[in-house]
mmCIF file of C-alpha atoms (C1' of nucleotides) in Angstrom:
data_model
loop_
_atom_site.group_PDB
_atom_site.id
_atom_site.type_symbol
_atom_site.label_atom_id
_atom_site.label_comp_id
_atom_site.label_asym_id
_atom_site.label_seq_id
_atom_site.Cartn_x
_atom_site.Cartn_y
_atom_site.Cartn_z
ATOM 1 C CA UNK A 1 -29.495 9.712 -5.834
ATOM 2 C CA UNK A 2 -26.891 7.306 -5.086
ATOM 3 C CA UNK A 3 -24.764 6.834 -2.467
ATOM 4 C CA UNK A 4 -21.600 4.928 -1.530
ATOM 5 C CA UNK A 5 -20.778 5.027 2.625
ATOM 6 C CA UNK A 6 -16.702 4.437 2.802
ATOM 7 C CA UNK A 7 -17.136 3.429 5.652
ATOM 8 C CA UNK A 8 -19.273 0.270 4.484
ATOM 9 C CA UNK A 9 -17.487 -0.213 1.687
ATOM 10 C CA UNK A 10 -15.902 -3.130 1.745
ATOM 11 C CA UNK A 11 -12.793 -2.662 -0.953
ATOM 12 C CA UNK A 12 -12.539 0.608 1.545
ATOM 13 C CA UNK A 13 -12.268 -1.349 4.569
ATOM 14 C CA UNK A 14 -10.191 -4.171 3.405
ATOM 15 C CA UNK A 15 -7.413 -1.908 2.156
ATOM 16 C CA UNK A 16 -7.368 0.023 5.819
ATOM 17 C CA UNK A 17 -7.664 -2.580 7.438
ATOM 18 C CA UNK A 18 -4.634 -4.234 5.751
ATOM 19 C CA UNK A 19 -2.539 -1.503 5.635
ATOM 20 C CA UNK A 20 -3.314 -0.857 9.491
ATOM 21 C CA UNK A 21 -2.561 -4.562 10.717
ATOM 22 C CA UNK A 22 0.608 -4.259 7.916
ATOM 23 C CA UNK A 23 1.842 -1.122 9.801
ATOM 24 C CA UNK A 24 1.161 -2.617 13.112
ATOM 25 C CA UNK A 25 3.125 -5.874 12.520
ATOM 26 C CA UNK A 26 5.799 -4.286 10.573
ATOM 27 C CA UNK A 27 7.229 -2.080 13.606
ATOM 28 C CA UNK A 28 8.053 -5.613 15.017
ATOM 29 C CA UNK A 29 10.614 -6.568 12.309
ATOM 30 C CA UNK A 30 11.356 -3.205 10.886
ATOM 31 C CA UNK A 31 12.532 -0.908 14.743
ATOM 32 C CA UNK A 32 14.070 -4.500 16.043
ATOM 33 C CA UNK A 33 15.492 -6.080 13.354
ATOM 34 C CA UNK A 34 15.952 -3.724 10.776
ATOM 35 C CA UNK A 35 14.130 -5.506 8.033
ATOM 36 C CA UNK A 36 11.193 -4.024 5.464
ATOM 37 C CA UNK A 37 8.335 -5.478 4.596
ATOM 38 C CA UNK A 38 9.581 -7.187 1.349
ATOM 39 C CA UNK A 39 12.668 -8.755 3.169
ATOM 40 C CA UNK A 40 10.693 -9.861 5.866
ATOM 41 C CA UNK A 41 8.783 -11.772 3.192
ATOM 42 C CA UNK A 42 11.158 -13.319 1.929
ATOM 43 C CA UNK A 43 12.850 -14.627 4.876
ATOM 44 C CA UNK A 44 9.583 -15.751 5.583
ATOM 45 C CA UNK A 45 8.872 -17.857 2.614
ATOM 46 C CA UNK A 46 12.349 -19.428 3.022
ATOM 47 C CA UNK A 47 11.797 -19.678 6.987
ATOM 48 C CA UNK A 48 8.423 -21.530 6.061
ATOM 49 C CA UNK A 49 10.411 -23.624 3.428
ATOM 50 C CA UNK A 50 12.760 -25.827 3.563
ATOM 51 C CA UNK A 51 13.973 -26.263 0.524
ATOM 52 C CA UNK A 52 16.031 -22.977 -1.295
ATOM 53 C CA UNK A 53 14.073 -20.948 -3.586
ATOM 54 C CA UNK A 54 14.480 -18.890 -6.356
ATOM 55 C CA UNK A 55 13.821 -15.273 -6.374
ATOM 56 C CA UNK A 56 10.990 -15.679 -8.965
ATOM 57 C CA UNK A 57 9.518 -18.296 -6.804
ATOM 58 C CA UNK A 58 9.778 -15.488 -3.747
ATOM 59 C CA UNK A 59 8.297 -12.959 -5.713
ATOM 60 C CA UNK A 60 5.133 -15.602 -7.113
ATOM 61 C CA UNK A 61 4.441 -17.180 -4.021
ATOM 62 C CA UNK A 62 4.231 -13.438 -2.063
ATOM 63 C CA UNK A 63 2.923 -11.718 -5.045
ATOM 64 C CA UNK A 64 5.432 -8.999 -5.207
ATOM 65 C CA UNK A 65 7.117 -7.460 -7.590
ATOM 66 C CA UNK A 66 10.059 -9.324 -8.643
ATOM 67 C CA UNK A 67 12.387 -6.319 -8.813
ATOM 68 C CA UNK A 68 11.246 -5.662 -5.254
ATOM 69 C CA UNK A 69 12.448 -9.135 -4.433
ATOM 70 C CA UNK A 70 15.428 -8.295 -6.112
ATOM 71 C CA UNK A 71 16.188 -5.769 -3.780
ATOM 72 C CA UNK A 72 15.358 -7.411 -0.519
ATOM 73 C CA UNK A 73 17.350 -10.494 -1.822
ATOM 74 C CA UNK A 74 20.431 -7.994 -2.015
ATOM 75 C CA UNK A 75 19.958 -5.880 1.107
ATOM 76 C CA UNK A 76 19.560 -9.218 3.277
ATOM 77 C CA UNK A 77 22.845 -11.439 1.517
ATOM 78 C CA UNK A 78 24.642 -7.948 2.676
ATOM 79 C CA UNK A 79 23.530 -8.317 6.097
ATOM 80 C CA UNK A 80 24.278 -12.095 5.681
ATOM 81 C CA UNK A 81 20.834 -13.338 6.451
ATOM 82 C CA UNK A 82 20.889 -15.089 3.875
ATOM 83 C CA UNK A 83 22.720 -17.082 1.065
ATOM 84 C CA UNK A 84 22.691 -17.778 -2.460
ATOM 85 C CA UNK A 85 24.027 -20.785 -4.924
ATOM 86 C CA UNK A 86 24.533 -20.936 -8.405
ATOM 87 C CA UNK A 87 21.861 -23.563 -9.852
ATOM 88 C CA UNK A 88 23.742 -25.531 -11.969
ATOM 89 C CA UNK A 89 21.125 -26.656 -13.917
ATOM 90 C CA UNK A 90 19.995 -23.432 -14.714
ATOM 91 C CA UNK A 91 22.784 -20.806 -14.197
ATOM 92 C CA UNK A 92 19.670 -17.701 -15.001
ATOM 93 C CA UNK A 93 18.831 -18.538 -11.244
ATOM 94 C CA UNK A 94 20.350 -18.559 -7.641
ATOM 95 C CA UNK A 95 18.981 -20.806 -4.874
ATOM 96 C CA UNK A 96 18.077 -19.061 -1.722
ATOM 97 C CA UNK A 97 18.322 -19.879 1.877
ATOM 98 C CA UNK A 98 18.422 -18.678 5.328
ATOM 99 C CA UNK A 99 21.793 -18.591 6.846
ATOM 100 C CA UNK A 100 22.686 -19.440 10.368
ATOM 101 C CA UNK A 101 22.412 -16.017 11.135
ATOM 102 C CA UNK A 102 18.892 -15.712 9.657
ATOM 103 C CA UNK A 103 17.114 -18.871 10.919
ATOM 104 C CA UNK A 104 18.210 -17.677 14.777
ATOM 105 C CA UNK A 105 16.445 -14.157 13.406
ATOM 106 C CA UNK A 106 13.462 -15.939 11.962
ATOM 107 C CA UNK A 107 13.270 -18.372 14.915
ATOM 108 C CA UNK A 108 13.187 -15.503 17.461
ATOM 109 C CA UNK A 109 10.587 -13.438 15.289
ATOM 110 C CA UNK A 110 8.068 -16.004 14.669
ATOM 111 C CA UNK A 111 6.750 -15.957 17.854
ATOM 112 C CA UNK A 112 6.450 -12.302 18.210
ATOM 113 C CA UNK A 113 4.928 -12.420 14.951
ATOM 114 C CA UNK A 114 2.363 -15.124 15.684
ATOM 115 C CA UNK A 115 1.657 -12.941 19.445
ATOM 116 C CA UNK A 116 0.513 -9.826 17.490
ATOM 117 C CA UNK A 117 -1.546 -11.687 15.147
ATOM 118 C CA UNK A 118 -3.309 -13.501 18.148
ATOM 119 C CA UNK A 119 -3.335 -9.588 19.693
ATOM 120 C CA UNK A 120 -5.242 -8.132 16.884
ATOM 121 C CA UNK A 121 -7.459 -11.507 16.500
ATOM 122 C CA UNK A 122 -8.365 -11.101 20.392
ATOM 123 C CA UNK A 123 -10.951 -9.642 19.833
ATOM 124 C CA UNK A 124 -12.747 -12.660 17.966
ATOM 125 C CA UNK A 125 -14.277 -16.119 19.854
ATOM 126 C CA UNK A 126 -12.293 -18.991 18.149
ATOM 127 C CA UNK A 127 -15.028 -19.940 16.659
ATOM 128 C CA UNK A 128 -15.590 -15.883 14.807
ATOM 129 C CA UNK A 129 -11.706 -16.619 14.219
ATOM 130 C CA UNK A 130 -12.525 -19.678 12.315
ATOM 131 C CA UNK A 131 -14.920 -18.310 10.465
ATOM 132 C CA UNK A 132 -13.374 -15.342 9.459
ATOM 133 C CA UNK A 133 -10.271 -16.920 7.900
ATOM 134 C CA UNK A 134 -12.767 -19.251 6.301
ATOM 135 C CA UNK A 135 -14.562 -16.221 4.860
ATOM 136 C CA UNK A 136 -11.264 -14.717 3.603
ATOM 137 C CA UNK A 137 -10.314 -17.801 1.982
ATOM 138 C CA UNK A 138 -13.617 -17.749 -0.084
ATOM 139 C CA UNK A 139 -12.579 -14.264 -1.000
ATOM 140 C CA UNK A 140 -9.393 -14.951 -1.886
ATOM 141 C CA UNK A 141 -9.870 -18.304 -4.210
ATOM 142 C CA UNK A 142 -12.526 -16.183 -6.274
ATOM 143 C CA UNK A 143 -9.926 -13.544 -6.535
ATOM 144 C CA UNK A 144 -7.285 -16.616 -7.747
ATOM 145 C CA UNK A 145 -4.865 -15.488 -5.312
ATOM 146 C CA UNK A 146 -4.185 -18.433 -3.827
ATOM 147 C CA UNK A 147 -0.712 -19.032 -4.872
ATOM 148 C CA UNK A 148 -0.650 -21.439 -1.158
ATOM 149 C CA UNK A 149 1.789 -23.779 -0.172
ATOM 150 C CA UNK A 150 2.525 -25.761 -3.366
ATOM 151 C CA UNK A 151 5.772 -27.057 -3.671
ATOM 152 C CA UNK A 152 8.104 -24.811 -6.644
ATOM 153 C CA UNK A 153 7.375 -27.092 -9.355
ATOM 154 C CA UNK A 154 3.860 -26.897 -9.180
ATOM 155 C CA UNK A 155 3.868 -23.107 -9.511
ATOM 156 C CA UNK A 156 4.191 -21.547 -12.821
ATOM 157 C CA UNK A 157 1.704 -18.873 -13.459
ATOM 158 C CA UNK A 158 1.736 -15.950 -12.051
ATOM 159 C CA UNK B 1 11.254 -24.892 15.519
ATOM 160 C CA UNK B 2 8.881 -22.284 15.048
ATOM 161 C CA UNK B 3 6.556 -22.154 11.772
ATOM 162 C CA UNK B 4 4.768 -19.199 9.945
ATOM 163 C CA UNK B 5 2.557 -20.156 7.041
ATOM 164 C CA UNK B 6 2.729 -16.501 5.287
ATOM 165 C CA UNK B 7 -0.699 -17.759 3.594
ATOM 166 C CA UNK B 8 -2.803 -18.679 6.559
ATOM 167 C CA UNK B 9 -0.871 -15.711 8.560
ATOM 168 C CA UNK B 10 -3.776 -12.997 8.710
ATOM 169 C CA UNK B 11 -2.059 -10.099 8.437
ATOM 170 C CA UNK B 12 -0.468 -11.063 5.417
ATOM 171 C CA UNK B 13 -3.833 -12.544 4.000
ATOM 172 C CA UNK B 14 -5.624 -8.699 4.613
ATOM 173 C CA UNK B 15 -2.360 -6.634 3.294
ATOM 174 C CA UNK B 16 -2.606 -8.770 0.196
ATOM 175 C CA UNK B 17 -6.220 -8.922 -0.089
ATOM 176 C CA UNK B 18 -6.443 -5.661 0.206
ATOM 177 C CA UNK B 19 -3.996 -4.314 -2.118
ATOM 178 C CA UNK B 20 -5.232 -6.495 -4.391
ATOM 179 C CA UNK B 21 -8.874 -5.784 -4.123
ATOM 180 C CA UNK B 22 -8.126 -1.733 -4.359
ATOM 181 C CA UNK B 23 -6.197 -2.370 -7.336
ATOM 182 C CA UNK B 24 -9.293 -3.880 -8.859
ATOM 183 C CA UNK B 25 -11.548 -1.263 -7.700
ATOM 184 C CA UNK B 26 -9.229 1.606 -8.857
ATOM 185 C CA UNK B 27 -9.395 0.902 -12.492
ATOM 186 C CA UNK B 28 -12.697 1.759 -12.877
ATOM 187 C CA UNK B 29 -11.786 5.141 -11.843
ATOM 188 C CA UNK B 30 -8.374 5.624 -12.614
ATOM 189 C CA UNK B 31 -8.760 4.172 -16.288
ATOM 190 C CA UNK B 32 -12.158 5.873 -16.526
ATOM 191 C CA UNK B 33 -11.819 8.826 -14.969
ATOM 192 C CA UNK B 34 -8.863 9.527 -14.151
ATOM 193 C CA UNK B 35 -8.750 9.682 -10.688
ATOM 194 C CA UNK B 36 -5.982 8.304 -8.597
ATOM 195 C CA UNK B 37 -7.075 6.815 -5.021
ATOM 196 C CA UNK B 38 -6.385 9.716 -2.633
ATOM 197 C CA UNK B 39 -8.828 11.790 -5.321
ATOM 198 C CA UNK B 40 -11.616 8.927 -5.323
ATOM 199 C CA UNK B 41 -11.322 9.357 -1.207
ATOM 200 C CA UNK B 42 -11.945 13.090 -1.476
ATOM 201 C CA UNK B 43 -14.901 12.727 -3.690
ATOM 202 C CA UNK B 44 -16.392 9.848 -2.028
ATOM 203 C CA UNK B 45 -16.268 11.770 1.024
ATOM 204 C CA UNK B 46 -18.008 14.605 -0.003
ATOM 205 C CA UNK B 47 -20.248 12.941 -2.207
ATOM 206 C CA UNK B 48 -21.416 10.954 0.665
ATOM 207 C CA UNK B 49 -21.915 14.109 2.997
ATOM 208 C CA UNK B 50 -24.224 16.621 1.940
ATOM 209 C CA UNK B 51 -21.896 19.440 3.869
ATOM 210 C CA UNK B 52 -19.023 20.627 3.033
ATOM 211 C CA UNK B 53 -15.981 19.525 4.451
ATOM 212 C CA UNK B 54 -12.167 20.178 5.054
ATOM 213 C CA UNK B 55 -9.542 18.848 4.341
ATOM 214 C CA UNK B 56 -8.783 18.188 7.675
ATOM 215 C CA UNK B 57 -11.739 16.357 8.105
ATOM 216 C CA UNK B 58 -11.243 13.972 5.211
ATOM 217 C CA UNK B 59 -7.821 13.462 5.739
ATOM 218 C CA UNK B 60 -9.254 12.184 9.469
ATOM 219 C CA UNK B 61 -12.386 10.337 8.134
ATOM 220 C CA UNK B 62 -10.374 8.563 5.344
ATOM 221 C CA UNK B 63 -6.721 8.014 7.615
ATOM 222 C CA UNK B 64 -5.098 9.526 4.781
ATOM 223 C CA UNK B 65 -2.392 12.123 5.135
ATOM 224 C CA UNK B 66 -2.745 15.305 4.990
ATOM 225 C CA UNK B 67 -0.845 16.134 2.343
ATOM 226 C CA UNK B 68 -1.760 13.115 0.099
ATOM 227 C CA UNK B 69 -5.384 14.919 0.928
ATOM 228 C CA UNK B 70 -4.171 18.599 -0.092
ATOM 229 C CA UNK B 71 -2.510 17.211 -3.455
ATOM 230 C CA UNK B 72 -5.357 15.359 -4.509
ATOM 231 C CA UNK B 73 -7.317 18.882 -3.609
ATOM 232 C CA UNK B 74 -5.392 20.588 -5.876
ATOM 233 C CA UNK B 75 -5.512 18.302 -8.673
ATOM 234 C CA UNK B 76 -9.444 17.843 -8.627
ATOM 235 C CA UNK B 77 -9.853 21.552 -8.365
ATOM 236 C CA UNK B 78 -7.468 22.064 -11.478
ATOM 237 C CA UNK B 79 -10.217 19.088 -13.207
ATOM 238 C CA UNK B 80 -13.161 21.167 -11.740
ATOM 239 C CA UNK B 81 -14.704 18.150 -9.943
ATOM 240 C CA UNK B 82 -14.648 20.078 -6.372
ATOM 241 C CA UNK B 83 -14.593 23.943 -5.351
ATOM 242 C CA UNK B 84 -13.656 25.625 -2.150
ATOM 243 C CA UNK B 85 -14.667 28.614 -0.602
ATOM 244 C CA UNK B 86 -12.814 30.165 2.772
ATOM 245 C CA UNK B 87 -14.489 29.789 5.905
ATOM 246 C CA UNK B 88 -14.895 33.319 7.213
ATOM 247 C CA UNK B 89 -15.284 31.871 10.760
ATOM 248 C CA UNK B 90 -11.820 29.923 10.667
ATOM 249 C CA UNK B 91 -9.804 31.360 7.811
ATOM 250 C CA UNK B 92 -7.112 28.868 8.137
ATOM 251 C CA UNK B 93 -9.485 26.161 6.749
ATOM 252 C CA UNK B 94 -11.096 26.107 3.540
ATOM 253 C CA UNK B 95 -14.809 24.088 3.024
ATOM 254 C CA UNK B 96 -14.812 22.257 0.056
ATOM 255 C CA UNK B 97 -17.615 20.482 -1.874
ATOM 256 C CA UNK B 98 -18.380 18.494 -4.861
ATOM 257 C CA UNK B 99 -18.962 20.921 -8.193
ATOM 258 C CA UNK B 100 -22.060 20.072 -10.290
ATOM 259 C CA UNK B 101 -19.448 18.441 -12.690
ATOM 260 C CA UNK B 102 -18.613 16.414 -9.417
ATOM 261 C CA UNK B 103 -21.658 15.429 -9.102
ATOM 262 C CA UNK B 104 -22.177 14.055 -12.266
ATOM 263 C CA UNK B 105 -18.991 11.966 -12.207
ATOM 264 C CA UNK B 106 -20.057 10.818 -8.574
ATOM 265 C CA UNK B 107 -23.689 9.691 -9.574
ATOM 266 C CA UNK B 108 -21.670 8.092 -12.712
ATOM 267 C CA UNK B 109 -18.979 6.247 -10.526
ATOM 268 C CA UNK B 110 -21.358 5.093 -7.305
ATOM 269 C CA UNK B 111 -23.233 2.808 -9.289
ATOM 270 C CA UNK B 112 -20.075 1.171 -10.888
ATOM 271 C CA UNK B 113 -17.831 0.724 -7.551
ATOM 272 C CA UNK B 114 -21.349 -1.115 -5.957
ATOM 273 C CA UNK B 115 -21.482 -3.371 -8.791
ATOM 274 C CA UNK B 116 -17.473 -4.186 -8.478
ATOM 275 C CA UNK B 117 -17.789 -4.839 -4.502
ATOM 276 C CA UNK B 118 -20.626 -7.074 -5.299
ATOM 277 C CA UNK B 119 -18.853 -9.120 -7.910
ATOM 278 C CA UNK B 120 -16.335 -9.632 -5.469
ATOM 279 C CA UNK B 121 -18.080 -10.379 -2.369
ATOM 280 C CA UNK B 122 -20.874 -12.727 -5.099
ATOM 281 C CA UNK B 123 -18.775 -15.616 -3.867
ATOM 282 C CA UNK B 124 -20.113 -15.355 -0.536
ATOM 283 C CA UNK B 125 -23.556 -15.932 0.190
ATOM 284 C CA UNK B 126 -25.905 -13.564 1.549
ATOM 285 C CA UNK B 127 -25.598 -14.860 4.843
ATOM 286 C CA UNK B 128 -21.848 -15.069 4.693
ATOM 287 C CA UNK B 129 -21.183 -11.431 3.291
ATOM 288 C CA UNK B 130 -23.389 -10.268 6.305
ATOM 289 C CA UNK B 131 -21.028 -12.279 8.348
ATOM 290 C CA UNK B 132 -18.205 -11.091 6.894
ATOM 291 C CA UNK B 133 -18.622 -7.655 7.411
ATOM 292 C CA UNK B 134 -19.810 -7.705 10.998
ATOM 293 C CA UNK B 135 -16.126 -9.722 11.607
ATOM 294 C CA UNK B 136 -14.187 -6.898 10.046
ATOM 295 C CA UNK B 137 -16.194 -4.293 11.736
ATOM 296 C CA UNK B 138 -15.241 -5.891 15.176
ATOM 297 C CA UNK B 139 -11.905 -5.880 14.626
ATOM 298 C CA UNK B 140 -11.713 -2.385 12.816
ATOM 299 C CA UNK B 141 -13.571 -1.733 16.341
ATOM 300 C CA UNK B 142 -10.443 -3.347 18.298
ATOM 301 C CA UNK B 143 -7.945 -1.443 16.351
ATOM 302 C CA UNK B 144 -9.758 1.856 16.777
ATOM 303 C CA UNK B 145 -10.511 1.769 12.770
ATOM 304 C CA UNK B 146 -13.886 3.520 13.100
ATOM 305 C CA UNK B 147 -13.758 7.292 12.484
ATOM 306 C CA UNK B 148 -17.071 5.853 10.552
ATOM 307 C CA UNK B 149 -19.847 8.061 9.828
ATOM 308 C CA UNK B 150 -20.200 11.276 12.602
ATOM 309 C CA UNK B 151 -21.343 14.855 11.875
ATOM 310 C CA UNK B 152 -17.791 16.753 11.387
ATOM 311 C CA UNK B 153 -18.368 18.329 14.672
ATOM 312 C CA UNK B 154 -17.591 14.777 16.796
ATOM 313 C CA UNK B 155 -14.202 14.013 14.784
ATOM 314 C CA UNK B 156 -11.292 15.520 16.835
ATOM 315 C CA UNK B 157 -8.797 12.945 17.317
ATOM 316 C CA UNK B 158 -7.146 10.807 14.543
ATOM 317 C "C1'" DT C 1 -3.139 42.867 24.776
ATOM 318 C "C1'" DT C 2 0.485 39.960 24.262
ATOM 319 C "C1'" DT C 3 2.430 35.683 23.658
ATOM 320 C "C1'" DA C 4 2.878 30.649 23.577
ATOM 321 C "C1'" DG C 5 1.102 26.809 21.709
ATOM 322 C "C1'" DA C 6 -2.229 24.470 18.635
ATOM 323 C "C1'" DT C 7 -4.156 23.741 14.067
ATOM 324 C "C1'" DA C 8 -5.150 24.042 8.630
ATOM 325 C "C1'" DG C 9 -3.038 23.597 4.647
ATOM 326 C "C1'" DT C 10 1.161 23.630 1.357
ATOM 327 C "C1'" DT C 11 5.506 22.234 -0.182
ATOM 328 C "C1'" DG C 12 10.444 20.315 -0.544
ATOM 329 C "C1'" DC C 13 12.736 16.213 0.181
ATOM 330 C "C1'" DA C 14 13.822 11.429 0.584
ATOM 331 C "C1'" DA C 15 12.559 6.683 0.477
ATOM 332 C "C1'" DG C 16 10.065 2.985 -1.617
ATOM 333 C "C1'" DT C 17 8.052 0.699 -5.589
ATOM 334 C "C1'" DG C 18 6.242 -0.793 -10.206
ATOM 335 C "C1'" DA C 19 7.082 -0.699 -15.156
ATOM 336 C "C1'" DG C 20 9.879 -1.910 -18.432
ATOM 337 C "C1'" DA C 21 14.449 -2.213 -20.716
ATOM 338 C "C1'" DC C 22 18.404 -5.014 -20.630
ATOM 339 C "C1'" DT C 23 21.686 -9.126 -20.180
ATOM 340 C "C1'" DA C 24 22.398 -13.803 -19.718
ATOM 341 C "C1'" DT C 25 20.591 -18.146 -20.163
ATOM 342 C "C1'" DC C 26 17.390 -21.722 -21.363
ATOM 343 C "C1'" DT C 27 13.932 -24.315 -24.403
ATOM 344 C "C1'" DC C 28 11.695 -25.790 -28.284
ATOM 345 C "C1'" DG C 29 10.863 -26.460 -33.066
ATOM 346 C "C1'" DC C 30 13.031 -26.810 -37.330
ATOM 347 C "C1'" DG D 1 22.857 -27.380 -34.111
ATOM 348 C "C1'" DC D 2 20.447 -22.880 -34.841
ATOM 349 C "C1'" DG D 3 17.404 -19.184 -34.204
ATOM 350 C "C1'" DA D 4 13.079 -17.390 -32.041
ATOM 351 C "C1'" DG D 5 10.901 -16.736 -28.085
ATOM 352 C "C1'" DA D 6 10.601 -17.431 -23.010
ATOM 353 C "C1'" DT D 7 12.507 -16.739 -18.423
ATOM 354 C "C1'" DA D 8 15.655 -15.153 -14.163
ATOM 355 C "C1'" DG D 9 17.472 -11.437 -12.283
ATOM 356 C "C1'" DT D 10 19.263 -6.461 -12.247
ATOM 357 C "C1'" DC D 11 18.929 -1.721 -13.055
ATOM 358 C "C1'" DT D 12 17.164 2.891 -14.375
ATOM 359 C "C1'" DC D 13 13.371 5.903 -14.491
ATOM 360 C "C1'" DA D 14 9.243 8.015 -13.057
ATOM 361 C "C1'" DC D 15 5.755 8.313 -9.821
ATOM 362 C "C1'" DT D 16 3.704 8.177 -5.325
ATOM 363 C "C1'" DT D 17 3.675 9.116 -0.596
ATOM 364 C "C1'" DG D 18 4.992 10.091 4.198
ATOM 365 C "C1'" DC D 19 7.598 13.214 6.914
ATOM 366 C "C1'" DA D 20 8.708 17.467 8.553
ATOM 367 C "C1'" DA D 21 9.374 22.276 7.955
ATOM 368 C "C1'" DC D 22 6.925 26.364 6.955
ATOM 369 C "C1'" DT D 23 3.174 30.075 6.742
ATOM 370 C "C1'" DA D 24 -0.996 31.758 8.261
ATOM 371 C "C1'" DT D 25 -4.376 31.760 11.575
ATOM 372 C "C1'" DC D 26 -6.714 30.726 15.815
ATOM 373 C "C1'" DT D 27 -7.135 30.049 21.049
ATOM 374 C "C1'" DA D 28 -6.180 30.588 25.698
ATOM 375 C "C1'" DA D 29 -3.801 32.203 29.534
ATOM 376 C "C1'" DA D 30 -1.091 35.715 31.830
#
DNA sequence: TTTAGATAGTTGCAAGTGAGACTATCTCGC
DNA sequence: GCGAGATAGTCTCACTTGCAACTATCTAAA
């Protein structure tokens, strides 16, 4: 007789668990500054970035759908967070960047961002914190989802 | 000037492992079976209880909304997999349980979803997966994740 | 007993999202 | 230089899901 406890399960508990800390973080940008969780990601990957990115890029380096990025991309040039340029050399894609307006946004979220994370963490001794993010990185290089901070050339698969 | 790594920010890292490690999971019974998440939730849940239960009470139990709980009800009583009878005592709520044709696809799926979560977690030593999983539990702990595994009676709060 | 408020479950509605078609552009082999 | 296939980005469609309203029922207090 066989028997599966959800509750020690760990696919269970990981998609809970990140859907709980998801919901918890997003009320930061999403009730103060307006912004859903695939905007906020990409004004994070530019934020993180300094050089502009392509959408495709965005949407690789996140792992979200690229017509979701699409749609972020347009909702936050209307609210003029960011910007885009023609790439001459390759007129299928725009370069993206923060504006003005968007780094002062990303500067002041950041550190709200980075509070929560240490709020939800708290609950670990530095060195459980180490571990654990250790532990998840294991996880996540056998699950090749490690798309990390390589610069845009390096990325091509998806 | 404030930095946020999106790939060694935490919340980020469990949203995506997450996601991606339920979409794994869910093809074995989605493809297989047919059976969508919200379903797989109900029949894990009663599958793993010998009593019957209410909606209610898996809705709690899993944090999954009520009505994502009451369609998936419907659909796996259309399919046969679950039945419900009224409860004379409280006629507002219905008890529902697994079918023997429930049953069968439960004893069928248990095995599979096991063998899945250990494929994942096989690049983690023993040591390390036991590791692991006391880390999340203390911080499903902090974040009041654990409806875990109580007799229906001691689940009143969500 | 009556009534106000709580609770179980269902359903209509709106918002979000992935799949995939589509357009424009690029690349590579001939 | 040309045509086939790849790629960037947008858009429509269908599906899923949360919210909130609604019905039916229960509980508790006056």
């Amino acid at each position: 007789m066989a028997k599966l406890d959800l509750f020690k399960f760990v696919p269970f508990r990981l998609n809970r668990l990140g859907a709980e800390v998801s919901a918890a973080l997003s009320s930061e940008y999403r009730a103060r500054y307006g912004l859903d969780i695939p905007e906020w990601r990409v004004m994070a990957t530019l934020g993180f970035r300094n050089e502009a990115c392509s959408a495709q890029y965005i949407a690789q380096c996140t792992r979200t759908h690229k017509s979701t990025i699409s749609r972020a991309v347009t909702s936050l040039l209307e609210h003029e967070l960011i910007e885009r340029v023609e790439n001459t050399e390759d007129r299928r894609e725009f370069r993206l960047a923060l504006t003005r307006k968007g780094h002062a946004l990303y500067e002041e979220l950041i550190p709200r961002l980075l509070r929560r994370e240490q709020e939800i963490l708290s609950c670990l001794t530095a060195q459980e914190r180490k571990e654990f993010a250790r532990l998840l990185g294991k996880i996540e290089d056998s699950l090749d989802l490690v798309q990390a901070s390589r610069p845009m050339s390096e990325v091509e698969a998806y």
